Short mmCIF file of C-alpha atoms in Angstrom, two decimals:
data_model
loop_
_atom_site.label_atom_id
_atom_site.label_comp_id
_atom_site.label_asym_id
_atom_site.label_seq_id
_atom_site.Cartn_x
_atom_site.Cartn_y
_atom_site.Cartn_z
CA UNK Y 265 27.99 121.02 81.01
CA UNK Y 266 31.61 121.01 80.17
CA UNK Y 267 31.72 124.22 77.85
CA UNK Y 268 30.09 126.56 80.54
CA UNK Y 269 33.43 127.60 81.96
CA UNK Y 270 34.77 128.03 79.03
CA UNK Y 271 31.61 130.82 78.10
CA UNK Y 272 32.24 131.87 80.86
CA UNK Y 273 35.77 132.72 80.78
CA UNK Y 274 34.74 134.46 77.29
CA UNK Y 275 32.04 136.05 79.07
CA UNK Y 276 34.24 137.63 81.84
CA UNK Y 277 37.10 138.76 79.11
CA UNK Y 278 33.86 140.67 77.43
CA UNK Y 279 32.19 142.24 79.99
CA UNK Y 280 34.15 140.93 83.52
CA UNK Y 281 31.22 142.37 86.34
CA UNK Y 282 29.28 144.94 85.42
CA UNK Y 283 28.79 147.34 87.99
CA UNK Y 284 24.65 147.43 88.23
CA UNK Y 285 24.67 143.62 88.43
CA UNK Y 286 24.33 142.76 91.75
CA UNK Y 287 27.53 140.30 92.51
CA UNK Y 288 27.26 137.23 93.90
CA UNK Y 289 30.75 137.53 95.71
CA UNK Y 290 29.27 140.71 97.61
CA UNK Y 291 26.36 138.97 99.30
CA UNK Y 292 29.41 136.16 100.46
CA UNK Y 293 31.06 139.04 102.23
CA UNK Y 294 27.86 139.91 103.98
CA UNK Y 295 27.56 136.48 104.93
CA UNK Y 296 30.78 136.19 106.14
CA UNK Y 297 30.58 139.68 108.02
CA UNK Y 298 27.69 138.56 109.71
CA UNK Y 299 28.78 135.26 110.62
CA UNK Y 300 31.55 137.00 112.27
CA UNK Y 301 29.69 139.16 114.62
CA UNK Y 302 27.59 136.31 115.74
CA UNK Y 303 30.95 133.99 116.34
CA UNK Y 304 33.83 136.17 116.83
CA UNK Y 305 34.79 136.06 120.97
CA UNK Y 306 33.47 138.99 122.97
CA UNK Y 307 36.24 138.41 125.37
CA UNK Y 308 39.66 136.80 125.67
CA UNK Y 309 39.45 133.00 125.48
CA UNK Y 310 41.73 129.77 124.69
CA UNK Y 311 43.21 130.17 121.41
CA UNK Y 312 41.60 126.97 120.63
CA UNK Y 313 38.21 127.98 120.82
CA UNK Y 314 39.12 130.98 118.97
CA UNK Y 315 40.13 128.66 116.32
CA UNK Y 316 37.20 125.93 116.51
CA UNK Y 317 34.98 129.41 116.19
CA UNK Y 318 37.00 130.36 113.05
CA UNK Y 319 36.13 126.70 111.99
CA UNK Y 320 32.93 126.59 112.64
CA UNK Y 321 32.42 130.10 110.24
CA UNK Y 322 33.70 128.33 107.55
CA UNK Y 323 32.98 125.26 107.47
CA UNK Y 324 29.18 126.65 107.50
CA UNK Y 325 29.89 129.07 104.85
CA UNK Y 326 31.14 126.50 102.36
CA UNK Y 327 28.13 124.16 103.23
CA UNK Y 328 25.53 126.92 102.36
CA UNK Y 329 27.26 128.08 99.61
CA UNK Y 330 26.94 125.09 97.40
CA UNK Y 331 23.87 123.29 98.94
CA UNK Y 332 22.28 126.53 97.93
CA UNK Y 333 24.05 126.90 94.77
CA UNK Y 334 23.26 123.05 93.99
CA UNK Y 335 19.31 123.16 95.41
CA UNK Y 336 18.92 126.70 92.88
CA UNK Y 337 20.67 125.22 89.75
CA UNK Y 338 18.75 121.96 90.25
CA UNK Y 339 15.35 123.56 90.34
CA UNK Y 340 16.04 125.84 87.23
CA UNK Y 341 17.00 122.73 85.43
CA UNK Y 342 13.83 121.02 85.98
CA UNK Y 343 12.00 124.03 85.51
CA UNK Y 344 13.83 125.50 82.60
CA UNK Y 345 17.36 123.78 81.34
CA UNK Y 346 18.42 126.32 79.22
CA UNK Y 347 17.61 129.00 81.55
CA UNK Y 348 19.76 126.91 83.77
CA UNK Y 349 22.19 126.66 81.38
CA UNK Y 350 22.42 130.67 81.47
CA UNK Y 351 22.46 130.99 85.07
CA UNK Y 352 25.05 128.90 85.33
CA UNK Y 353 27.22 129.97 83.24
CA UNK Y 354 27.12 133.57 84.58
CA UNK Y 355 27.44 132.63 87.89
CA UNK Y 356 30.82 130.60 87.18
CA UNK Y 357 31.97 134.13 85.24
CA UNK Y 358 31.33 135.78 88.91
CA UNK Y 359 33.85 134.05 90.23
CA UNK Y 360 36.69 134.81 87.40
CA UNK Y 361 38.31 138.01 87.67
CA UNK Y 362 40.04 138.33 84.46
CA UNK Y 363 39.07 141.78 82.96
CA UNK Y 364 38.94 143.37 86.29
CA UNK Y 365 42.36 142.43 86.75
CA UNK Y 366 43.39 143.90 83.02
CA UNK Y 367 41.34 147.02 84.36
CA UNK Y 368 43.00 147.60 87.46
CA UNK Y 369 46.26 147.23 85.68
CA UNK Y 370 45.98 149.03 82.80
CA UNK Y 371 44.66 151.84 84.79
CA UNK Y 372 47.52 152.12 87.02
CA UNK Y 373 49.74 151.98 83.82
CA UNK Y 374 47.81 154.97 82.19
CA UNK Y 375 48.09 157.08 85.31
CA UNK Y 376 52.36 155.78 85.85
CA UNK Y 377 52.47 156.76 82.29
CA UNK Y 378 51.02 159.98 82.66
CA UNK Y 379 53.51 161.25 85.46
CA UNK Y 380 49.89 161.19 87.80
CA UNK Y 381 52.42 159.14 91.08
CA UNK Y 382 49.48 160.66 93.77
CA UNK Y 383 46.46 158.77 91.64
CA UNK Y 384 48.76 155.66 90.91
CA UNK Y 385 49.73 155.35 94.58
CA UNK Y 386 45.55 155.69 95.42
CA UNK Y 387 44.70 152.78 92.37
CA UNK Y 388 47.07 150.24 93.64
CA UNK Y 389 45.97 150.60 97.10
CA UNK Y 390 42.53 149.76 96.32
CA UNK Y 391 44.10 146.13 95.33
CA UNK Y 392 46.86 145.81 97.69
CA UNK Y 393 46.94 145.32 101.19
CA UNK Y 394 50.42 147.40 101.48
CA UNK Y 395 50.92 150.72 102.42
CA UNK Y 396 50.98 152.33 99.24
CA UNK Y 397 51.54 156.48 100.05
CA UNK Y 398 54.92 156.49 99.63
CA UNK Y 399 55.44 154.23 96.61
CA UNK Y 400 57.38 155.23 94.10
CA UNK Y 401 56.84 154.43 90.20
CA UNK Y 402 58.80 150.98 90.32
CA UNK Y 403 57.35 149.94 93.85
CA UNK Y 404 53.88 150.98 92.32
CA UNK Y 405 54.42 148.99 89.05
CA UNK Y 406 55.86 145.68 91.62
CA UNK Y 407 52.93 145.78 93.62
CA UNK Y 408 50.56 145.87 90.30
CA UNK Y 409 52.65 142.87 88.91
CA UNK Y 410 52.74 140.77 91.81
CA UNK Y 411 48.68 141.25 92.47
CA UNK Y 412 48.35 140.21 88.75
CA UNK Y 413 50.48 137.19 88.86
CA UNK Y 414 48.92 136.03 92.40
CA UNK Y 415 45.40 136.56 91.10
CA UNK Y 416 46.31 134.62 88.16
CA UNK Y 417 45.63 131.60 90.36
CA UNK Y 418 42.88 132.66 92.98
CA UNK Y 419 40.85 134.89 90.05
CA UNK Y 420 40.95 132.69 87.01
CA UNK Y 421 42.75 129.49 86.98
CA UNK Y 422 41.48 127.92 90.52
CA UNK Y 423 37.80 129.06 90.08
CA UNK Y 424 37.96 127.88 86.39
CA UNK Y 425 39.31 124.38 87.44
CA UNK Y 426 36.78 123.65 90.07
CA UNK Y 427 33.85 124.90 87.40
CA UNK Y 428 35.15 122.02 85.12
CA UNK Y 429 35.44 119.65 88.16
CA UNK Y 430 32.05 120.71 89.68
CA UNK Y 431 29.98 123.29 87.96
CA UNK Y 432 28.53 126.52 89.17
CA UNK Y 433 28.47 125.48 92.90
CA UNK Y 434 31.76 124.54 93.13
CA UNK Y 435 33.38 127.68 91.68
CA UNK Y 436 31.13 129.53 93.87
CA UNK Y 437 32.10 126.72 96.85
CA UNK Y 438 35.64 128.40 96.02
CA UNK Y 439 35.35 132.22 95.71
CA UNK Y 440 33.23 131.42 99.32
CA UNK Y 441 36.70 130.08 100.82
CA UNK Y 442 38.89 132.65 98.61
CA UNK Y 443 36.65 135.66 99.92
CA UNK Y 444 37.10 134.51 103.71
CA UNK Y 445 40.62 133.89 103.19
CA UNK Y 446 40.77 137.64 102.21
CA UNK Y 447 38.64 139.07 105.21
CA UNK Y 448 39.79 136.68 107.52
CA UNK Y 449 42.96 134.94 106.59
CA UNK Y 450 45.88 137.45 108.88
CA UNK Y 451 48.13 137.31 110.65
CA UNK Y 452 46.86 140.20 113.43
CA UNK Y 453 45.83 140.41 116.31
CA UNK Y 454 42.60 140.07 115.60
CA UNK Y 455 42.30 137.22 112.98
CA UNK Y 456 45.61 135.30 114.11
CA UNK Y 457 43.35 132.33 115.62
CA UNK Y 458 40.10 133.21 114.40
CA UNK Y 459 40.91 133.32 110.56
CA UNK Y 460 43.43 130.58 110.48
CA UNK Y 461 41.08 127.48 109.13
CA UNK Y 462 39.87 130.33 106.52
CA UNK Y 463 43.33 130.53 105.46
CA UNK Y 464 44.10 126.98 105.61
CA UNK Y 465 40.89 126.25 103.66
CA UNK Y 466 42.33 128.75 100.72
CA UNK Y 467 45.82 127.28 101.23
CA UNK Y 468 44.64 123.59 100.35
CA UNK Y 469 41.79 124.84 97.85
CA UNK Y 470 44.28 126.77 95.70
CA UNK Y 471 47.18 123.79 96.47
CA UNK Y 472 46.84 122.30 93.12
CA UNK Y 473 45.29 125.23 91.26
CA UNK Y 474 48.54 127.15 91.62
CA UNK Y 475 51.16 124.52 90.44
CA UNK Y 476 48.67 123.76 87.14
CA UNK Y 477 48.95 127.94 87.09
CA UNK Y 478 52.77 127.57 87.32
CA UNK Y 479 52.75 125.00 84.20
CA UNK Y 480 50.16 127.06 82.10
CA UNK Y 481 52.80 130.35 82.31
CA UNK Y 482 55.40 128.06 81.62
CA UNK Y 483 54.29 126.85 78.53
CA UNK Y 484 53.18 130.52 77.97
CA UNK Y 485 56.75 131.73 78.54
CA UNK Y 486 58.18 128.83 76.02
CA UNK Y 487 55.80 129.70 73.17
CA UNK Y 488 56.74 133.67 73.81
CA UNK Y 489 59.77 135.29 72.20
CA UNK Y 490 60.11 137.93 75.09
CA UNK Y 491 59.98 135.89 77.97
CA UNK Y 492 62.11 133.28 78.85
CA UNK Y 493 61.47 130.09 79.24
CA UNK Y 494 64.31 128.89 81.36
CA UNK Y 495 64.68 131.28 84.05
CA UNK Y 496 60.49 131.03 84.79
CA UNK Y 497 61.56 127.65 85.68
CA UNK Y 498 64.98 128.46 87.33
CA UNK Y 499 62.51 130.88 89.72
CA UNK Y 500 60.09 128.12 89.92
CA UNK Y 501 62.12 125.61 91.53
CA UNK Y 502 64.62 127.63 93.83
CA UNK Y 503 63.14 131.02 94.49
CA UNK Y 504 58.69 130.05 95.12
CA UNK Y 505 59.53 128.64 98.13
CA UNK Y 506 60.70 131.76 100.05
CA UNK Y 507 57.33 133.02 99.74
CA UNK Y 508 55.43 133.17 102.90
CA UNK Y 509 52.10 131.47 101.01
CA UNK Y 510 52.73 128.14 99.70
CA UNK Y 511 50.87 128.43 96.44
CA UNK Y 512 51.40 132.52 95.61
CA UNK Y 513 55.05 132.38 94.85
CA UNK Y 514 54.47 130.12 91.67
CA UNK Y 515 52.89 132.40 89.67
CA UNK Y 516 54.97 135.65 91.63
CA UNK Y 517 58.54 133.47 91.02
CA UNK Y 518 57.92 132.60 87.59
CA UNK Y 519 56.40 135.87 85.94
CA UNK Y 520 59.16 137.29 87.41
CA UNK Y 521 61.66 134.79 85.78
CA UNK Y 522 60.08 134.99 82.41
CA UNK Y 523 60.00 138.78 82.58
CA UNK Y 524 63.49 138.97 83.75
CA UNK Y 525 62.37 141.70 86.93
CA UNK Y 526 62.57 141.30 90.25
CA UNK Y 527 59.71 141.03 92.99
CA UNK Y 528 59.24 140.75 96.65
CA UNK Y 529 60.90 143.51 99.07
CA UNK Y 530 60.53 145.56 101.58
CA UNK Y 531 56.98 146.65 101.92
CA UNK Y 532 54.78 148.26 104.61
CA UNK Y 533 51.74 147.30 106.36
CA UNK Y 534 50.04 149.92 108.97
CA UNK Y 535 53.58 151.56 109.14
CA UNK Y 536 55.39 148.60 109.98
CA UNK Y 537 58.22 147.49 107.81
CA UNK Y 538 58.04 143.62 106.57
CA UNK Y 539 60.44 142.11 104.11
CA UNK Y 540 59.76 139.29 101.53
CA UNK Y 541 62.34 137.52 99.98
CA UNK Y 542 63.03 138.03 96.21
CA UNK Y 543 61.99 136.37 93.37
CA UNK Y 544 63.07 136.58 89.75
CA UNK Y 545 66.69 137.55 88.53
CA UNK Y 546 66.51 141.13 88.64
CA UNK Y 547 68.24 141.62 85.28
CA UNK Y 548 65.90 144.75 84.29
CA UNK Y 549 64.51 147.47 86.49
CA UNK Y 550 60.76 147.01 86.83
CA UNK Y 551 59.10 149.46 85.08
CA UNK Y 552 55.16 150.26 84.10
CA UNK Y 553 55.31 148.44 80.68
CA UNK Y 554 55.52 145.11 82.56
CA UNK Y 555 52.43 145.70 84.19
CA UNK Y 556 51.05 145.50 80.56
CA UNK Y 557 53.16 142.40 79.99
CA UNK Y 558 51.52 140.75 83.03
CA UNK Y 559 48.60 141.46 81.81
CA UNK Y 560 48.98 139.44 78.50
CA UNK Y 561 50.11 136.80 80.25
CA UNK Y 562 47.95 136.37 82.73
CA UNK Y 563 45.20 136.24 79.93
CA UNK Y 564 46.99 133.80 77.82
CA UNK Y 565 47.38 131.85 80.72
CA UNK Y 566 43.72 132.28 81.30
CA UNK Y 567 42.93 131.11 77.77
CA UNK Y 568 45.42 128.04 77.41
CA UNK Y 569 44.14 126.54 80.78
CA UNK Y 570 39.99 126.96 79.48
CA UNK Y 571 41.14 125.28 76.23
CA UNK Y 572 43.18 121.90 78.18
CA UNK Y 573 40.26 121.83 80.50
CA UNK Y 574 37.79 122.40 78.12
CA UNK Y 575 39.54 119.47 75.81
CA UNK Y 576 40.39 117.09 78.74
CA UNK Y 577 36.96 117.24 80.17
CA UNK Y 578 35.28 116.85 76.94
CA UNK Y 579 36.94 113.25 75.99
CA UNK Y 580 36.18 112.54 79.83
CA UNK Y 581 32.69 113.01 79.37
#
């Protein structure tokens, strides 16, 4: 139905994932754990097998996930359609990651707030993949904006666009590819070969759900007094592109832009130093209040894109 993302969306800002529920997203991980023990190489081999293997995981994974999805929602329909109705609509909030986002931020506000650096550092390192022990209160507060303003696109605005284009099993057809992306999708040793087609699968999945992203915070910034409308676009066009992902330094370049800050840096992974370029003007120093103006933006964002697809599907249909 075309209003069950939008509950859903409403759903997730009430009560995001309750922590006794068991999560959808966590039996995709165990999936995609064991699929990598049974295909991962046991010894050296041509990187294109390693590859084809990689391919082979998840191009499976995103089969089963929606025949499975599809085959379950079907039978509940003919069985019970409004229990279907229910079911699907909760399993489409699964995949949106709104509140937890606000959470997470908000949380590592409080603690910047309250002089507590040690318990900061600890929170944002439980949503960054940085090395986070030696952050100090504007690093901490960078890394908490740019997760926000990524996860803009891959936790609300991407899963929300494929519910309206697809339903239940197409959201969960996307967190599937997002989740491998993020167990799979490095550049190491390890997952150079294997996890590249999981990366390239999140790459192309999130290829237009980032630049609608980029035009929902745009119209955000231009209906918002504090932000500014014409640097978000100034970062837009000249500054996304120096990101190393294709579709995460929309949201990164023009939250930055709006909010006048600057992101991107020097940051460390496993000790080793690794510079991205900057985005944003760098007029203001960042500081913990912007994680609370990411925040609000990333759920007006959330809430402007559910109403246009909620409206544009609705005439459709």
């Amino acid at each position: 139905m075309w209003y069950h993302p939008l509950c859903a969306l409403v759903l997730d800002f009430i009560i995001g994932d309750p922590p006794k529920i068991p999560h959808p997203v966590i039996g995709m991980g165990h999936l995609i754990h064991s699929g990598e023990k049974l295909l991962y190489p046991q010894k050296p081999e041509h990187k294109m097998l390693t590859i084809t293997r990689g391919a082979v995981l998840a191009g499976s994974m995103v089969i089963f996930i929606f025949v499975l999805s599809f085959m379950l929602l079907n039978w509940l329909r003919q069985l019970q359609p409004l229990l279907a109705d229910l079911v699907e609509i909760w399993f489409i909030a699964t995949t949106i990651a709104s509140k937890g986002l606000a959470q997470a931020g908000r949380d590592i506000y409080i603690l910047l707030k309250a002089g507590k650096i040690l318990e900061a550092r600890q929170k944002v390192g439980w949503i960054v993949g940085r090395d986070t022990d030696k952050l100090d209160e504007g690093e901490i507060s960078r890394a908490a904006i740019e997760t926000i303003a990524e996860n803009t696109v891959d936790g609300v605005i991407a899963p929300l666009f494929y519910a309206f284009l697809g339903g239940a099993p197409l959201a969960l057809t996307y967190r599937v590819i997002n989740t491998m992306d993020s167990m799979l999708g490095y550049k190491n040793e390890r997952y150079l070969y294997f996890g590249r087609a999981a990366a390239r699968l999140d790459d192309a999945a999130n290829l237009i759900p980032a630049r609608l992203t980029g035009f929902f915070l745009l119209v955000v910034m231009l209906l918002s007094p504090r932000l500014n409308f014409s640097r978000a676009l100034h970062s837009w066009k000249k500054e996304a592109c120096l990101h190393p992902s294709p579709n995460s330094g929309i949201p990164e370049a023009v939250v930055a832009g709006g909010l006048g800050i600057r992101l991107g840096g020097l940051n460390y992974y496993g000790g080793m130093p690794h510079f991205r370029d900057h985005l944003g003007p760098g007029l203001l120093p960042i500081a913990p209040e912007h994680i609370q103006d990411t925040i609000k933006i990333m759920y007006r964002t959330s809430l402007l894109a559910a109403v246009v697809f909620t409206a544009i599907f609705y005439l459709i249909k």
